[in-house]
Coordinates of N, CA and C in Angstrom, one line a residue:
M1 N 0.9 -1.2 0.0 CA 0.0 0.1 0.0 C 0.9 1.2 0.1
E2 N 0.7 2.3 -0.9 CA 1.4 3.4 -1.1 C 0.9 4.6 0.0
E3 N 1.9 5.1 0.6 CA 1.4 6.1 1.5 C 1.5 7.6 0.8
S4 N 0.4 8.4 1.1 CA 0.3 9.7 0.5 C 0.3 10.9 1.4
T5 N 0.6 12.1 1.0 CA 0.7 13.0 2.0 C -0.5 14.0 1.5
V6 N -1.2 14.5 2.4 CA -2.4 15.5 2.1 C -2.0 16.8 2.8
T7 N -2.0 17.8 2.1 CA -1.6 19.1 2.6 C -2.9 19.9 2.7
I8 N -3.2 20.5 3.8 CA -4.5 21.2 4.0 C -4.1 22.8 4.1
K9 N -4.7 23.5 3.2 CA -4.3 24.9 3.3 C -5.4 25.6 4.2
D10 N -4.9 26.4 5.1 CA -5.7 27.2 6.0 C -6.2 28.4 5.3
S11 N -7.5 28.4 5.1 CA -8.1 29.5 4.3 C -9.0 30.4 5.2
S12 N -8.9 30.1 6.5 CA -9.7 31.0 7.4 C -9.1 32.3 7.5
A13 N -10.0 33.4 8.0 CA -9.6 34.7 8.0 C -8.6 34.9 9.1
N14 N -7.9 36.1 8.8 CA -6.9 36.5 10.0 C -7.7 37.1 11.1
P15 N -7.6 36.7 12.3 CA -8.5 37.3 13.5 C -7.6 38.4 14.1
G16 N -6.4 38.7 13.7 CA -5.6 39.7 14.4 C -6.2 41.0 14.3
P17 N -6.8 41.5 13.2 CA -7.5 42.9 13.2 C -8.5 43.0 14.2
L18 N -9.4 41.9 14.2 CA -10.6 41.9 15.2 C -10.0 42.0 16.6
G19 N -9.0 41.5 17.0 CA -8.5 41.4 18.4 C -7.9 42.7 18.7
L20 N -7.2 43.4 17.7 CA -6.6 44.6 17.9 C -7.5 45.6 18.1
L21 N -8.6 45.7 17.2 CA -9.6 46.7 17.1 C -10.5 46.6 18.3
A22 N -10.7 45.4 18.8 CA -11.5 45.3 20.2 C -10.8 45.6 21.3
F23 N -9.4 45.4 21.3 CA -8.6 46.0 22.5 C -8.6 47.5 22.3
G24 N -8.0 47.9 21.3 CA -7.9 49.4 20.9 C -9.0 50.3 21.1
M25 N -10.2 50.0 20.7 CA -11.4 50.9 20.8 C -11.8 50.9 22.3
T26 N -11.8 49.7 22.9 CA -12.2 49.6 24.3 C -11.2 50.4 25.1
T27 N -10.0 50.3 25.0 CA -9.0 51.1 25.7 C -9.1 52.5 25.6
V28 N -9.4 53.0 24.3 CA -9.4 54.4 24.1 C -10.7 55.0 24.9
L29 N -11.8 54.2 24.8 CA -12.9 54.7 25.5 C -12.8 54.7 27.2
L30 N -12.2 53.7 27.6 CA -11.9 53.7 29.1 C -11.0 54.8 29.6
N31 N -10.0 55.0 28.7 CA -9.0 56.2 29.1 C -9.4 57.5 28.7
L32 N -10.4 57.6 28.0 CA -11.1 59.0 27.8 C -11.8 59.3 29.2
H33 N -12.3 58.2 29.8 CA -12.8 58.4 31.2 C -11.7 58.7 32.1
N34 N -10.6 57.8 32.1 CA -9.5 58.1 33.0 C -9.0 59.5 33.0
A35 N -9.1 59.9 31.7 CA -8.5 61.4 31.5 C -9.4 62.4 31.8
G36 N -10.6 62.1 32.4 CA -11.7 63.1 32.9 C -12.6 63.5 32.0
F37 N -12.8 63.0 30.7 CA -13.8 63.4 29.7 C -15.3 63.0 30.2
Y38 N -15.4 62.0 30.8 CA -16.7 61.5 31.3 C -16.6 60.6 32.4
D39 N -17.7 60.3 33.1 CA -17.8 59.5 34.2 C -17.8 58.1 33.8
M40 N -17.5 57.0 34.6 CA -17.7 55.6 34.3 C -19.1 55.4 34.0
N41 N -19.4 54.5 33.0 CA -20.8 54.3 32.5 C -21.0 53.1 31.9
S42 N -22.3 52.8 31.6 CA -22.5 51.5 30.9 C -21.8 51.3 29.6
M43 N -21.5 52.3 28.8 CA -21.0 52.3 27.5 C -19.6 51.6 27.7
I44 N -18.8 52.0 28.6 CA -17.5 51.6 28.9 C -17.6 50.1 29.5
L45 N -18.5 49.7 30.4 CA -18.7 48.5 30.8 C -19.2 47.5 29.8
A46 N -20.0 47.8 29.0 CA -20.5 47.1 27.8 C -19.5 46.8 26.8
M47 N -18.7 47.8 26.4 CA -17.5 47.6 25.6 C -16.5 46.7 26.2
G48 N -16.2 46.9 27.4 CA -15.3 46.1 28.2 C -15.6 44.7 28.2
F49 N -16.8 44.4 28.4 CA -17.4 43.0 28.5 C -17.6 42.3 27.0
F50 N -18.3 43.0 26.2 CA -18.6 42.4 25.0 C -17.5 42.5 24.0
Y51 N -16.9 43.9 23.7 CA -15.9 43.8 22.6 C -14.6 43.6 23.1
G52 N -14.2 44.5 24.0 CA -12.9 44.3 24.7 C -12.6 42.9 25.1
G53 N -13.7 42.4 25.8 CA -13.7 41.0 26.4 C -14.0 39.9 25.4
A54 N -15.3 39.7 25.1 CA -15.8 38.5 24.2 C -15.2 38.5 23.1
A55 N -15.0 39.7 22.2 CA -14.5 39.6 20.9 C -13.0 39.3 20.8
Q56 N -12.3 39.8 22.0 CA -10.8 39.3 21.9 C -10.6 38.0 22.2
I57 N -11.6 37.3 23.0 CA -11.4 36.0 23.3 C -11.8 35.1 22.0
V58 N -12.7 35.5 21.3 CA -13.0 34.9 20.0 C -11.8 34.9 19.0
A59 N -11.2 36.1 19.1 CA -9.9 36.3 18.3 C -8.9 35.3 18.7
G60 N -8.7 35.2 20.0 CA -7.6 34.4 20.5 C -7.8 33.0 20.1
I61 N -9.1 32.5 20.2 CA -9.4 31.2 19.8 C -9.1 31.0 18.4
L62 N -9.4 31.8 17.6 CA -9.2 31.6 16.1 C -7.7 31.6 15.8
E63 N -6.9 32.5 16.7 CA -5.5 32.5 16.6 C -4.9 31.1 16.9
S64 N -5.4 30.5 17.7 CA -4.9 29.1 18.1 C -5.1 28.1 16.9
K65 N -6.2 28.5 16.0 CA -6.4 27.7 14.7 C -5.5 28.0 13.8
K66 N -4.8 29.2 13.9 CA -3.8 29.7 12.9 C -2.4 29.0 13.5
N67 N -2.3 28.5 14.5 CA -1.2 28.1 15.2 C -0.3 29.4 15.6
N68 N -1.0 30.3 16.1 CA -0.3 31.6 16.6 C -0.5 31.6 18.1
S69 N 0.6 31.0 18.8 CA 0.7 31.1 20.2 C 0.6 32.4 20.9
F70 N 1.4 33.3 20.1 CA 1.4 34.7 20.7 C 0.0 35.4 20.7
G71 N -0.6 35.3 19.5 CA -1.9 35.9 19.3 C -2.9 35.3 20.1
M72 N -2.8 34.0 20.4 CA -4.0 33.2 21.1 C -3.7 33.8 22.6
T73 N -2.6 33.6 23.1 CA -2.1 34.0 24.5 C -2.5 35.5 24.8
A74 N -2.2 36.5 23.9 CA -2.4 37.8 24.1 C -3.9 38.1 24.1
F75 N -4.5 37.7 23.0 CA -6.0 38.0 22.8 C -7.1 37.4 24.0
I76 N -6.6 36.1 24.2 CA -7.5 35.5 25.2 C -7.2 36.1 26.7
S77 N -6.0 36.4 26.9 CA -5.6 36.9 28.2 C -6.3 38.4 28.4
Y78 N -6.1 39.3 27.5 CA -6.6 40.7 27.5 C -8.1 40.6 27.3
G79 N -8.7 39.6 26.6 CA -10.2 39.5 26.6 C -10.6 39.2 28.1
F80 N -10.1 38.3 28.7 CA -10.4 38.0 30.1 C -10.0 39.1 31.1
F81 N -8.9 39.9 30.8 CA -8.6 41.1 31.5 C -9.8 42.1 31.7
W82 N -10.4 42.3 30.4 CA -11.5 43.3 30.3 C -12.7 42.7 31.1
M83 N -12.9 41.4 30.9 CA -14.1 40.8 31.8 C -13.7 40.7 33.2
T84 N -12.5 40.7 33.7 CA -12.4 40.8 35.1 C -12.5 42.2 35.6
L85 N -12.0 43.2 34.8 CA -12.2 44.6 35.2 C -13.6 45.0 35.3
V86 N -14.4 44.5 34.3 CA -16.0 44.8 34.5 C -16.4 44.1 35.8
G87 N -16.0 42.9 36.0 CA -16.3 42.3 37.3 C -16.0 42.9 38.4
L88 N -14.7 43.3 38.5 CA -14.4 44.2 39.6 C -15.1 45.5 39.9
I89 N -15.8 46.1 38.7 CA -16.5 47.2 39.1 C -18.0 46.9 39.3
L90 N -18.5 45.8 38.7 CA -19.9 45.6 38.8 C -20.2 44.8 40.2
M91 N -19.5 43.7 40.5 CA -19.6 42.9 41.5 C -20.0 43.6 42.8
P92 N -19.1 44.6 43.3 CA -19.4 45.4 44.5 C -20.7 46.1 44.4
K93 N -21.0 46.7 43.1 CA -22.3 47.5 42.9 C -23.5 46.5 43.1
M94 N -23.3 45.3 42.7 CA -24.4 44.4 42.7 C -24.5 43.7 44.2
N95 N -23.7 44.2 45.0 CA -23.5 43.7 46.3 C -23.3 42.1 46.5
L96 N -22.4 41.6 45.5 CA -22.0 40.2 45.5 C -20.6 40.0 46.2
F97 N -19.7 40.9 46.2 CA -18.5 40.9 46.8 C -18.0 42.4 47.1
E98 N -17.2 42.4 48.0 CA -16.6 43.8 48.3 C -15.6 44.0 47.3
G99 N -15.5 45.4 47.0 CA -14.5 45.8 45.9 C -13.1 45.7 46.5
P100 N -12.1 45.7 45.6 CA -10.8 45.4 45.9 C -10.3 46.6 46.8
S101 N -9.3 46.2 47.6 CA -8.6 47.4 48.4 C -7.8 48.1 47.3
V102 N -7.3 49.2 47.6 CA -6.2 49.9 47.0 C -5.1 48.9 46.6
G103 N -4.5 48.4 47.7 CA -3.4 47.6 47.6 C -3.7 46.3 46.6
G104 N -5.1 45.8 46.7 CA -5.4 44.6 45.8 C -5.5 45.2 44.5
M105 N -5.9 46.4 44.1 CA -6.0 47.0 42.8 C -4.7 47.2 42.2
V106 N -3.8 47.9 43.0 CA -2.4 48.1 42.6 C -1.8 46.7 42.3
A107 N -2.0 45.6 43.2 CA -1.4 44.3 42.8 C -1.7 43.9 41.5
Y108 N -3.1 44.0 41.2 CA -3.8 43.5 40.0 C -3.1 44.3 38.7
L109 N -3.1 45.5 38.9 CA -2.5 46.3 37.8 C -1.1 45.9 37.5
I110 N -0.2 45.8 38.5 CA 1.2 45.5 38.5 C 1.4 44.1 37.9
M111 N 0.6 43.2 38.1 CA 0.6 41.8 37.5 C 0.4 41.9 36.1
W112 N -0.6 42.8 35.7 CA -0.8 42.8 34.2 C 0.3 43.7 33.6
G113 N 0.9 44.5 34.3 CA 1.9 45.4 33.7 C 3.3 44.3 33.4
I114 N 3.5 43.6 34.3 CA 4.6 42.5 34.3 C 4.2 41.5 33.1
F115 N 3.1 41.0 33.1 CA 2.7 40.1 32.0 C 2.9 40.7 30.6
T116 N 2.5 42.0 30.6 CA 2.5 42.9 29.2 C 4.0 43.0 28.9
A117 N 4.8 43.4 29.8 CA 6.2 43.7 29.6 C 6.9 42.4 29.1
L118 N 6.4 41.2 29.6 CA 7.0 40.0 29.1 C 6.6 39.6 27.9
L119 N 5.3 39.9 27.4 CA 4.8 39.7 26.1 C 5.5 40.7 25.0
F120 N 5.8 41.8 25.6 CA 6.5 42.8 24.7 C 7.8 42.2 24.1
I121 N 8.4 41.3 24.9 CA 9.6 40.6 24.4 C 9.4 39.8 23.0
G122 N 8.1 39.2 23.0 CA 7.8 38.5 21.7 C 7.5 39.4 20.5
T123 N 7.2 40.7 20.8 CA 6.8 41.5 19.7 C 8.1 41.9 19.0
L124 N 9.2 41.8 19.5 CA 10.4 42.1 19.0 C 10.7 41.4 17.8
K125 N 10.1 40.2 17.7 CA 10.1 39.3 16.5 C 9.0 39.5 15.5
I126 N 8.0 40.4 15.8 CA 6.9 40.6 15.1 C 6.9 41.7 14.1
N127 N 6.6 43.0 14.8 CA 6.6 44.2 14.1 C 6.6 45.4 15.0
K128 N 7.0 46.5 14.4 CA 7.1 47.7 15.4 C 5.8 48.4 15.9
A129 N 4.8 48.1 15.1 CA 3.4 48.6 15.5 C 3.1 47.8 16.8
L130 N 3.3 46.5 16.8 CA 2.9 45.8 18.0 C 4.0 46.1 19.2
Q131 N 5.1 46.3 18.8 CA 6.2 46.8 19.9 C 5.7 48.0 20.5
F132 N 5.1 49.0 19.8 CA 4.5 50.3 20.4 C 3.3 49.9 21.3
V133 N 2.5 49.2 20.7 CA 1.2 48.7 21.5 C 1.5 48.1 22.8
F134 N 2.4 47.1 22.8 CA 2.7 46.5 24.1 C 3.7 47.2 24.9
A135 N 4.6 48.0 24.5 CA 5.3 49.0 25.4 C 4.4 50.0 26.0
S136 N 3.6 50.7 25.2 CA 2.7 51.6 25.8 C 1.8 51.0 26.6
L137 N 1.3 49.9 26.4 CA 0.3 49.2 27.4 C 1.0 48.8 28.6
A138 N 2.2 48.4 28.7 CA 3.0 47.9 30.0 C 3.1 49.4 30.7
V139 N 3.5 50.5 30.0 CA 3.6 51.6 30.9 C 2.2 52.1 31.4
L140 N 1.1 51.8 30.5 CA -0.1 52.2 31.1 C -0.5 51.5 32.4
F141 N -0.3 50.1 32.4 CA -0.7 49.3 33.6 C 0.1 49.9 34.8
F142 N 1.4 50.2 34.6 CA 2.2 50.7 35.6 C 1.8 52.1 36.1
L143 N 1.4 53.0 35.2 CA 0.9 54.3 35.6 C -0.6 54.2 36.2
L144 N -1.3 53.2 35.9 CA -2.6 53.1 36.5 C -2.4 52.6 38.0
A145 N -1.5 51.7 38.2 CA -1.0 51.3 39.6 C -0.6 52.4 40.3
L146 N 0.3 53.3 39.8 CA 0.9 54.5 40.4 C -0.2 55.4 40.8
G147 N -1.3 55.6 39.9 CA -2.3 56.5 40.2 C -3.2 56.0 41.3
D148 N -3.5 54.6 41.2 CA -4.4 54.2 42.4 C -3.6 54.2 43.6
Y149 N -2.3 54.0 43.7 CA -1.5 53.9 44.9 C -1.3 55.2 45.5
T150 N -1.1 56.3 44.7 CA -0.9 57.7 45.1 C -2.3 58.4 45.2
G151 N -3.3 58.1 44.5 CA -4.6 58.8 44.5 C -4.3 60.2 43.7
N152 N -3.2 60.4 43.1 CA -2.9 61.6 42.5 C -3.6 61.8 41.3
E153 N -4.5 62.9 41.2 CA -5.5 63.1 40.1 C -4.6 63.5 38.8
T154 N -3.5 64.1 39.0 CA -2.7 64.5 37.9 C -2.1 63.3 37.2
I155 N -1.7 62.3 38.0 CA -1.1 61.1 37.5 C -2.2 60.3 36.6
K156 N -3.6 60.2 37.4 CA -4.6 59.7 36.6 C -5.0 60.2 35.3
T157 N -4.9 61.7 35.2 CA -5.1 62.3 33.9 C -4.1 62.0 32.9
I158 N -2.9 62.1 33.3 CA -1.7 61.7 32.4 C -1.8 60.3 31.9
T159 N -2.2 59.5 32.8 CA -2.4 58.0 32.4 C -3.6 57.8 31.5
G160 N -4.6 58.5 31.6 CA -5.7 58.5 30.6 C -5.2 59.0 29.2
I161 N -4.4 59.9 29.2 CA -3.9 60.3 27.8 C -3.0 59.3 27.3
E162 N -2.1 58.8 28.1 CA -1.2 57.7 27.6 C -1.9 56.5 27.2
G163 N -3.1 56.2 27.9 CA -4.0 55.2 27.6 C -4.6 55.4 26.1
V164 N -5.1 56.5 25.9 CA -5.6 56.9 24.6 C -4.6 56.6 23.5
I165 N -3.4 56.9 23.8 CA -2.4 56.7 22.7 C -2.1 55.4 22.6
C166 N -2.1 54.7 23.6 CA -2.0 53.0 23.5 C -3.2 52.6 22.7
G167 N -4.3 52.8 23.1 CA -5.5 52.3 22.4 C -5.5 52.6 20.9
A168 N -5.1 53.9 20.7 CA -5.0 54.4 19.3 C -4.0 53.6 18.4
S169 N -2.9 53.4 19.1 CA -1.9 52.6 18.3 C -2.3 51.2 18.1
A170 N -3.2 50.5 18.9 CA -3.8 49.2 18.6 C -4.8 49.4 17.4
I171 N -5.5 50.3 17.5 CA -6.5 50.6 16.3 C -5.7 50.7 15.0
Y172 N -4.7 51.6 15.0 CA -3.8 51.6 13.9 C -3.2 50.3 13.4
A173 N -2.7 49.5 14.2 CA -2.3 48.3 14.0 C -3.2 47.3 13.4
G174 N -4.4 47.4 14.0 CA -5.5 46.5 13.5 C -5.9 46.9 12.1
V175 N -6.2 48.2 11.8 CA -6.7 48.6 10.6 C -5.5 48.4 9.6
A176 N -4.2 48.8 9.9 CA -3.2 48.6 8.9 C -3.1 47.1 8.6
T177 N -3.2 46.2 9.5 CA -3.1 44.8 9.2 C -4.2 44.5 8.2
L178 N -5.5 44.8 8.6 CA -6.6 44.5 7.7 C -6.4 45.1 6.2
L179 N -6.1 46.4 6.1 CA -6.1 47.0 4.9 C -4.8 46.5 4.1
N180 N -3.9 46.3 4.7 CA -2.6 45.7 3.9 C -3.0 44.4 3.3
E181 N -3.8 43.6 4.2 CA -4.2 42.4 3.6 C -5.0 42.4 2.5
I182 N -6.0 43.3 2.6 CA -7.1 43.6 1.5 C -6.4 44.1 0.2
Y183 N -5.4 45.0 0.4 CA -4.9 45.6 -0.8 C -3.6 44.8 -1.3
G184 N -3.2 43.9 -0.6 CA -2.0 43.1 -1.0 C -0.8 43.9 -1.0
R185 N -0.6 44.9 -0.4 CA 0.5 45.7 -0.3 C 0.6 46.5 0.9
T186 N 1.6 47.2 1.1 CA 1.8 48.0 2.3 C 1.1 49.4 2.0
L187 N -0.1 49.4 2.6 CA -1.0 50.8 2.5 C -0.5 51.5 3.7
M188 N -0.6 50.8 4.8 CA -0.2 51.5 6.3 C 0.9 50.8 6.8
P189 N 2.1 51.4 6.9 CA 3.4 50.6 7.5 C 3.2 50.2 8.9
I190 N 3.6 48.9 9.2 CA 3.6 48.4 10.5 C 5.1 48.1 11.0
G191 N 6.0 48.4 10.1 CA 7.4 48.3 10.6 C 7.7 46.8 10.8
T192 N 7.6 45.9 9.8 CA 7.8 44.7 9.8 C 9.4 44.3 10.2
V193 N 9.6 43.4 11.1 CA 10.9 43.0 11.6 C 11.5 41.9 10.6
K194 N 12.6 42.2 10.3 CA 13.4 41.3 9.3 C 14.1 40.3 9.9

């Protein structure tokens, strides 16, 4: 009996733009609040749970199908970050659990900052757009922790502005990836690493 090899071509869509846009748009909206433009409201919580949360988890699951461990880990992790953040805000309001202490929230944000800094190392092999997203996100988490620790409103406002920049960079990376793929050429540069 003769042995034959079958090659299966993956023709599924690239989930990267979805994950980046879900992360970026939700991050911008939350950080406009952090910068003082409006109060915490249901728009932020709904974006955090459904788009920043659920859509990123879907993107991460699809990245696993693409054999992209980095994309899977990042999108699923940050999707659940958004869901936990919504939970931290809503559970105390629903009288399910006490809200986190300042120290607890600082530890939560520092842990996410460390995680993000470690993932940044992976972006050094991908592209400059993602390097900026992850570097600015690591800074954002540490600034959020500092703002909570000190209670300083100026730090919180600066953090919000930095967060808008971080989110906008993720939106850029997502749209650039999508449009470059559609047009089959570099319409929006992402700084591919060689």
